[in-house]
mmCIF file of C-alpha atoms in Angstrom:
data_model
loop_
_atom_site.group_PDB
_atom_site.id
_atom_site.type_symbol
_atom_site.label_atom_id
_atom_site.label_comp_id
_atom_site.label_asym_id
_atom_site.label_seq_id
_atom_site.Cartn_x
_atom_site.Cartn_y
_atom_site.Cartn_z
ATOM 1 C CA UNK W 2 43.210 32.871 151.095
ATOM 2 C CA UNK W 3 40.036 31.633 149.822
ATOM 3 C CA UNK W 4 40.388 33.186 146.615
ATOM 4 C CA UNK W 5 43.610 30.752 146.005
ATOM 5 C CA UNK W 6 41.366 27.649 146.716
ATOM 6 C CA UNK W 7 39.175 28.872 143.660
ATOM 7 C CA UNK W 8 41.563 27.341 141.328
ATOM 8 C CA UNK W 9 40.124 26.287 137.540
ATOM 9 C CA UNK W 10 38.766 22.798 138.262
ATOM 10 C CA UNK W 11 37.714 20.714 135.016
ATOM 11 C CA UNK W 12 35.475 17.817 136.165
ATOM 12 C CA UNK W 13 36.216 14.860 134.466
ATOM 13 C CA UNK W 14 33.236 11.999 134.439
ATOM 14 C CA UNK W 15 34.779 8.275 133.997
ATOM 15 C CA UNK W 16 33.301 6.377 131.304
ATOM 16 C CA UNK W 17 32.770 2.541 130.970
ATOM 17 C CA UNK W 18 34.663 3.139 127.424
ATOM 18 C CA UNK W 19 37.475 4.812 128.866
ATOM 19 C CA UNK W 20 36.268 8.412 127.258
ATOM 20 C CA UNK W 21 36.520 11.315 128.825
ATOM 21 C CA UNK W 22 34.140 14.889 128.600
ATOM 22 C CA UNK W 23 34.640 18.281 130.128
ATOM 23 C CA UNK W 24 32.123 18.977 132.655
ATOM 24 C CA UNK W 25 31.037 22.566 130.980
ATOM 25 C CA UNK W 26 28.747 23.845 133.908
ATOM 26 C CA UNK W 27 31.676 23.329 136.336
ATOM 27 C CA UNK W 28 33.227 25.732 133.636
ATOM 28 C CA UNK W 29 30.867 27.612 133.476
ATOM 29 C CA UNK W 30 30.841 28.218 137.188
ATOM 30 C CA UNK W 31 34.255 28.882 137.218
ATOM 31 C CA UNK W 32 34.376 31.505 134.816
ATOM 32 C CA UNK W 33 31.078 33.674 135.953
ATOM 33 C CA UNK W 34 33.200 34.184 138.781
ATOM 34 C CA UNK W 35 36.033 35.703 136.446
ATOM 35 C CA UNK W 36 33.390 37.543 134.284
ATOM 36 C CA UNK W 37 34.269 35.707 130.834
ATOM 37 C CA UNK W 38 31.139 35.922 128.325
ATOM 38 C CA UNK W 39 29.571 33.337 127.539
ATOM 39 C CA UNK W 40 30.482 32.415 123.780
ATOM 40 C CA UNK W 41 33.957 32.295 124.982
ATOM 41 C CA UNK W 42 33.445 29.892 127.490
ATOM 42 C CA UNK W 43 32.056 27.755 125.163
ATOM 43 C CA UNK W 44 35.010 28.295 122.442
ATOM 44 C CA UNK W 45 37.483 27.672 124.939
ATOM 45 C CA UNK W 46 35.453 24.638 126.038
ATOM 46 C CA UNK W 47 34.817 23.410 122.237
ATOM 47 C CA UNK W 48 38.647 23.813 121.925
ATOM 48 C CA UNK W 49 39.741 22.201 125.404
ATOM 49 C CA UNK W 50 37.326 18.992 123.923
ATOM 50 C CA UNK W 51 39.319 19.232 120.843
ATOM 51 C CA UNK W 52 42.610 19.166 122.487
ATOM 52 C CA UNK W 53 41.286 16.237 125.239
ATOM 53 C CA UNK W 54 40.019 14.129 121.806
ATOM 54 C CA UNK W 55 43.460 14.906 119.712
ATOM 55 C CA UNK W 56 45.448 13.662 123.004
ATOM 56 C CA UNK W 57 43.249 10.737 123.125
ATOM 57 C CA UNK W 58 43.364 9.779 119.496
ATOM 58 C CA UNK W 59 46.854 10.499 119.276
ATOM 59 C CA UNK W 60 47.355 8.098 122.289
ATOM 60 C CA UNK W 61 45.162 5.341 120.648
ATOM 61 C CA UNK W 62 46.745 5.977 117.021
ATOM 62 C CA UNK W 63 50.564 6.761 118.015
ATOM 63 C CA UNK W 64 51.352 3.127 119.786
ATOM 64 C CA UNK W 65 49.709 1.557 116.081
ATOM 65 C CA UNK W 66 51.505 3.747 114.285
ATOM 66 C CA UNK W 67 54.804 2.806 116.116
ATOM 67 C CA UNK W 68 53.894 -1.072 115.637
ATOM 68 C CA UNK W 69 53.539 -0.613 111.776
ATOM 69 C CA UNK W 70 57.051 1.436 111.481
ATOM 70 C CA UNK W 71 58.480 -1.416 113.951
ATOM 71 C CA UNK W 72 57.168 -3.886 111.265
ATOM 72 C CA UNK W 73 58.552 -1.953 108.805
ATOM 73 C CA UNK W 74 61.456 -1.834 109.695
ATOM 74 C CA UNK W 75 61.615 -5.516 110.497
ATOM 75 C CA UNK W 76 60.324 -5.856 106.987
ATOM 76 C CA UNK W 77 62.868 -3.499 105.369
ATOM 77 C CA UNK W 78 65.886 -5.769 107.955
ATOM 78 C CA UNK W 79 64.218 -8.595 105.968
ATOM 79 C CA UNK W 80 64.710 -7.372 103.047
ATOM 80 C CA UNK W 81 68.001 -6.057 103.465
ATOM 81 C CA UNK W 82 69.219 -9.446 104.685
ATOM 82 C CA UNK W 83 67.905 -10.824 101.315
ATOM 83 C CA UNK W 84 69.300 -7.985 99.394
ATOM 84 C CA UNK W 85 72.425 -9.090 100.761
ATOM 85 C CA UNK W 86 71.967 -12.703 99.832
ATOM 86 C CA UNK W 87 70.951 -11.424 96.208
ATOM 87 C CA UNK W 88 73.898 -9.744 95.970
ATOM 88 C CA UNK W 89 76.542 -11.998 97.499
ATOM 89 C CA UNK W 90 75.024 -14.849 94.862
ATOM 90 C CA UNK W 91 74.942 -11.895 91.961
ATOM 91 C CA UNK W 92 78.807 -11.556 93.096
ATOM 92 C CA UNK W 93 79.120 -15.244 93.281
ATOM 93 C CA UNK W 94 77.690 -15.525 89.834
ATOM 94 C CA UNK W 95 79.858 -13.106 88.768
ATOM 95 C CA UNK W 96 83.458 -14.427 90.024
ATOM 96 C CA UNK W 97 82.052 -18.097 88.503
ATOM 97 C CA UNK W 98 81.353 -16.250 85.043
ATOM 98 C CA UNK W 99 84.937 -14.976 85.212
ATOM 99 C CA UNK W 100 86.650 -17.979 86.130
ATOM 100 C CA UNK W 101 84.508 -19.605 83.206
ATOM 101 C CA UNK W 102 85.576 -17.296 80.649
ATOM 102 C CA UNK W 103 89.147 -17.314 82.313
ATOM 103 C CA UNK W 104 88.884 -21.161 81.285
ATOM 104 C CA UNK W 105 87.223 -20.410 78.197
ATOM 105 C CA UNK W 106 89.873 -17.954 77.055
ATOM 106 C CA UNK W 107 92.886 -20.747 78.018
ATOM 107 C CA UNK W 108 90.987 -23.499 76.391
ATOM 108 C CA UNK W 109 90.437 -21.179 72.946
ATOM 109 C CA UNK W 110 94.827 -20.567 73.276
ATOM 110 C CA UNK W 111 95.125 -24.151 73.606
ATOM 111 C CA UNK W 112 92.471 -25.079 70.883
ATOM 112 C CA UNK W 113 94.304 -22.203 68.319
ATOM 113 C CA UNK W 114 97.798 -23.940 69.085
ATOM 114 C CA UNK W 115 96.542 -27.342 68.393
ATOM 115 C CA UNK W 116 95.266 -25.960 65.246
ATOM 116 C CA UNK W 117 98.331 -24.147 64.284
ATOM 117 C CA UNK W 118 100.159 -27.750 65.253
ATOM 118 C CA UNK W 119 97.782 -29.677 62.895
ATOM 119 C CA UNK W 120 98.121 -26.790 60.338
ATOM 120 C CA UNK W 121 102.212 -27.564 60.369
ATOM 121 C CA UNK W 122 101.423 -31.288 60.929
ATOM 122 C CA UNK W 123 99.167 -31.192 57.416
ATOM 123 C CA UNK W 124 101.936 -28.828 55.994
ATOM 124 C CA UNK W 125 104.676 -31.310 56.692
ATOM 125 C CA UNK W 126 102.382 -34.097 55.765
ATOM 126 C CA UNK W 127 102.024 -32.566 52.443
ATOM 127 C CA UNK W 128 105.302 -31.967 52.450
ATOM 128 C CA UNK W 129 106.377 -35.534 53.034
ATOM 129 C CA UNK W 130 104.102 -36.493 49.895
ATOM 130 C CA UNK W 131 105.724 -34.157 47.950
ATOM 131 C CA UNK W 132 109.131 -35.517 48.492
ATOM 132 C CA UNK W 133 107.694 -38.890 48.632
ATOM 133 C CA UNK W 134 106.794 -38.233 44.881
ATOM 134 C CA UNK W 135 109.479 -36.645 44.076
ATOM 135 C CA UNK W 136 111.608 -39.418 45.130
ATOM 136 C CA UNK W 137 109.352 -41.954 43.358
ATOM 137 C CA UNK W 138 109.940 -40.123 40.221
ATOM 138 C CA UNK W 139 113.281 -39.751 40.953
ATOM 139 C CA UNK W 140 113.479 -43.651 41.935
ATOM 140 C CA UNK W 141 111.862 -44.005 38.694
ATOM 141 C CA UNK W 142 114.795 -41.876 36.552
ATOM 142 C CA UNK W 143 117.210 -44.083 38.240
ATOM 143 C CA UNK W 144 115.726 -47.227 37.277
ATOM 144 C CA UNK W 145 114.874 -46.113 33.469
ATOM 145 C CA UNK W 146 118.780 -45.007 33.714
ATOM 146 C CA UNK W 147 119.731 -48.119 34.846
ATOM 147 C CA UNK W 148 117.968 -50.350 32.314
ATOM 148 C CA UNK W 149 119.352 -47.680 29.423
ATOM 149 C CA UNK W 150 122.457 -48.716 31.129
ATOM 150 C CA UNK W 151 121.802 -52.254 31.352
ATOM 151 C CA UNK W 152 121.351 -51.735 27.686
ATOM 152 C CA UNK W 153 124.533 -50.197 27.336
ATOM 153 C CA UNK W 154 126.322 -52.901 29.358
ATOM 154 C CA UNK W 155 124.688 -55.575 27.555
ATOM 155 C CA UNK W 156 125.815 -54.122 24.297
ATOM 156 C CA UNK W 157 129.198 -53.617 25.279
ATOM 157 C CA UNK W 158 129.611 -56.994 26.743
ATOM 158 C CA UNK W 159 128.080 -58.046 23.169
ATOM 159 C CA UNK W 160 130.641 -56.244 21.104
ATOM 160 C CA UNK W 161 133.006 -57.083 23.234
ATOM 161 C CA UNK W 162 132.566 -60.864 23.279
ATOM 162 C CA UNK W 163 131.903 -60.050 19.248
ATOM 163 C CA UNK W 164 134.933 -58.464 18.379
ATOM 164 C CA UNK W 165 138.557 -59.102 20.100
ATOM 165 C CA UNK W 166 141.691 -58.389 18.628
ATOM 166 C CA UNK W 167 144.554 -60.543 19.368
ATOM 167 C CA UNK W 168 148.096 -59.804 19.122
ATOM 168 C CA UNK W 169 151.138 -62.638 18.001
ATOM 169 C CA UNK W 170 150.644 -65.924 19.684
ATOM 170 C CA UNK W 171 149.029 -69.265 20.165
ATOM 171 C CA UNK W 172 144.887 -69.602 20.937
ATOM 172 C CA UNK W 173 142.482 -72.003 21.545
ATOM 173 C CA UNK W 174 138.932 -71.682 20.369
ATOM 174 C CA UNK W 175 136.642 -72.435 23.434
ATOM 175 C CA UNK W 176 139.254 -71.210 26.233
ATOM 176 C CA UNK W 177 140.204 -67.761 24.785
ATOM 177 C CA UNK W 178 137.927 -67.339 21.844
ATOM 178 C CA UNK W 179 134.332 -68.498 21.511
ATOM 179 C CA UNK W 180 133.051 -70.494 18.440
ATOM 180 C CA UNK W 181 131.827 -68.950 15.732
ATOM 181 C CA UNK W 182 131.903 -67.662 12.393
ATOM 182 C CA UNK W 183 134.293 -64.474 12.665
ATOM 183 C CA UNK W 184 135.955 -61.736 10.542
ATOM 184 C CA UNK W 185 139.642 -61.653 10.386
ATOM 185 C CA UNK W 186 141.225 -58.239 9.725
ATOM 186 C CA UNK W 187 144.811 -57.335 9.997
ATOM 187 C CA UNK W 188 148.573 -57.980 9.566
ATOM 188 C CA UNK W 189 150.480 -60.491 9.544
ATOM 189 C CA UNK W 190 149.898 -63.792 8.860
ATOM 190 C CA UNK W 191 147.509 -66.631 10.674
ATOM 191 C CA UNK W 192 147.017 -70.181 10.878
ATOM 192 C CA UNK W 193 144.220 -72.135 12.129
ATOM 193 C CA UNK W 194 144.763 -75.896 12.838
ATOM 194 C CA UNK W 195 141.950 -78.723 13.604
ATOM 195 C CA UNK W 196 143.665 -81.533 15.125
ATOM 196 C CA UNK W 197 146.882 -80.828 14.635
ATOM 197 C CA UNK W 198 146.823 -80.326 10.624
ATOM 198 C CA UNK W 199 146.593 -76.564 9.158
ATOM 199 C CA UNK W 200 143.483 -76.171 7.520
ATOM 200 C CA UNK W 201 144.114 -72.275 6.920
ATOM 201 C CA UNK W 202 147.768 -70.768 6.516
ATOM 202 C CA UNK W 203 147.614 -67.231 5.413
ATOM 203 C CA UNK W 204 148.118 -63.513 5.163
ATOM 204 C CA UNK W 205 145.713 -61.363 6.722
ATOM 205 C CA UNK W 206 143.933 -58.796 4.929
ATOM 206 C CA UNK W 207 143.066 -55.473 5.808
ATOM 207 C CA UNK W 208 139.034 -55.018 4.819
ATOM 208 C CA UNK W 209 139.067 -58.726 6.713
ATOM 209 C CA UNK W 210 138.553 -62.041 5.228
ATOM 210 C CA UNK W 211 135.353 -64.815 6.727
ATOM 211 C CA UNK W 212 136.691 -67.968 9.201
ATOM 212 C CA UNK W 213 134.480 -70.619 10.702
ATOM 213 C CA UNK W 214 136.368 -71.135 14.165
ATOM 214 C CA UNK W 215 135.153 -74.285 15.987
ATOM 215 C CA UNK W 216 136.256 -75.322 19.290
ATOM 216 C CA UNK W 217 139.259 -76.975 19.583
ATOM 217 C CA UNK W 218 140.763 -75.162 17.066
ATOM 218 C CA UNK W 219 144.283 -73.977 17.024
ATOM 219 C CA UNK W 220 145.437 -70.225 16.030
ATOM 220 C CA UNK W 221 148.325 -68.996 15.911
ATOM 221 C CA UNK W 222 148.506 -64.980 15.147
ATOM 222 C CA UNK W 223 151.750 -63.543 13.809
ATOM 223 C CA UNK W 224 151.255 -59.630 13.784
ATOM 224 C CA UNK W 225 148.091 -58.355 14.608
ATOM 225 C CA UNK W 226 144.620 -59.232 14.259
ATOM 226 C CA UNK W 227 141.174 -58.277 14.779
ATOM 227 C CA UNK W 228 138.334 -61.117 14.892
ATOM 228 C CA UNK W 229 134.746 -59.555 14.584
ATOM 229 C CA UNK W 230 131.659 -62.435 15.186
ATOM 230 C CA UNK W 231 129.333 -62.500 13.007
#
């Protein structure tokens, strides 16, 4: 089993920099035994060196890449946390905006109600002013009519006082009749006495006759007489 002991050996020299290199002399000795051309040996050695270098480089760089990825993941996690916080703040801001909008709409509706109430109040106030003006106009008209009525009453009273119709009977001036100068007309006869002495005793005329009556005079009518104050 001597040949089994001739296993391909790759002699690696350890260096302080922890880099490894392939001992080409050992490879040449190995490949000379199995009759492989030197060119292939060189190519194989070069390929093997490249593979070893790539493996070594990967061993160095991969942990660095993993660290970078870890840092990136941590950064993303941090970014996600910040994003979530921003999203939460944004949602709260939207909710607050909706609440404020709702409150604004309610206040606007209340303001519209107040404006409508104010408009109605203004209309009622204007209507009240119009009614007050109408009332004043009616009061002025009533006052004018009252003045007219008072004037008519005065005129009527004056006419009543200045004209009186007496039937048959005995009357005293100052008690039943005011003193003054009268036109007396009628039918029948009239007697006017002063201090018990008759100073007028005659028949009444239909067209009237003027007589002066003084307080205390006694008038006696036999028939009907109308006395009109001159």
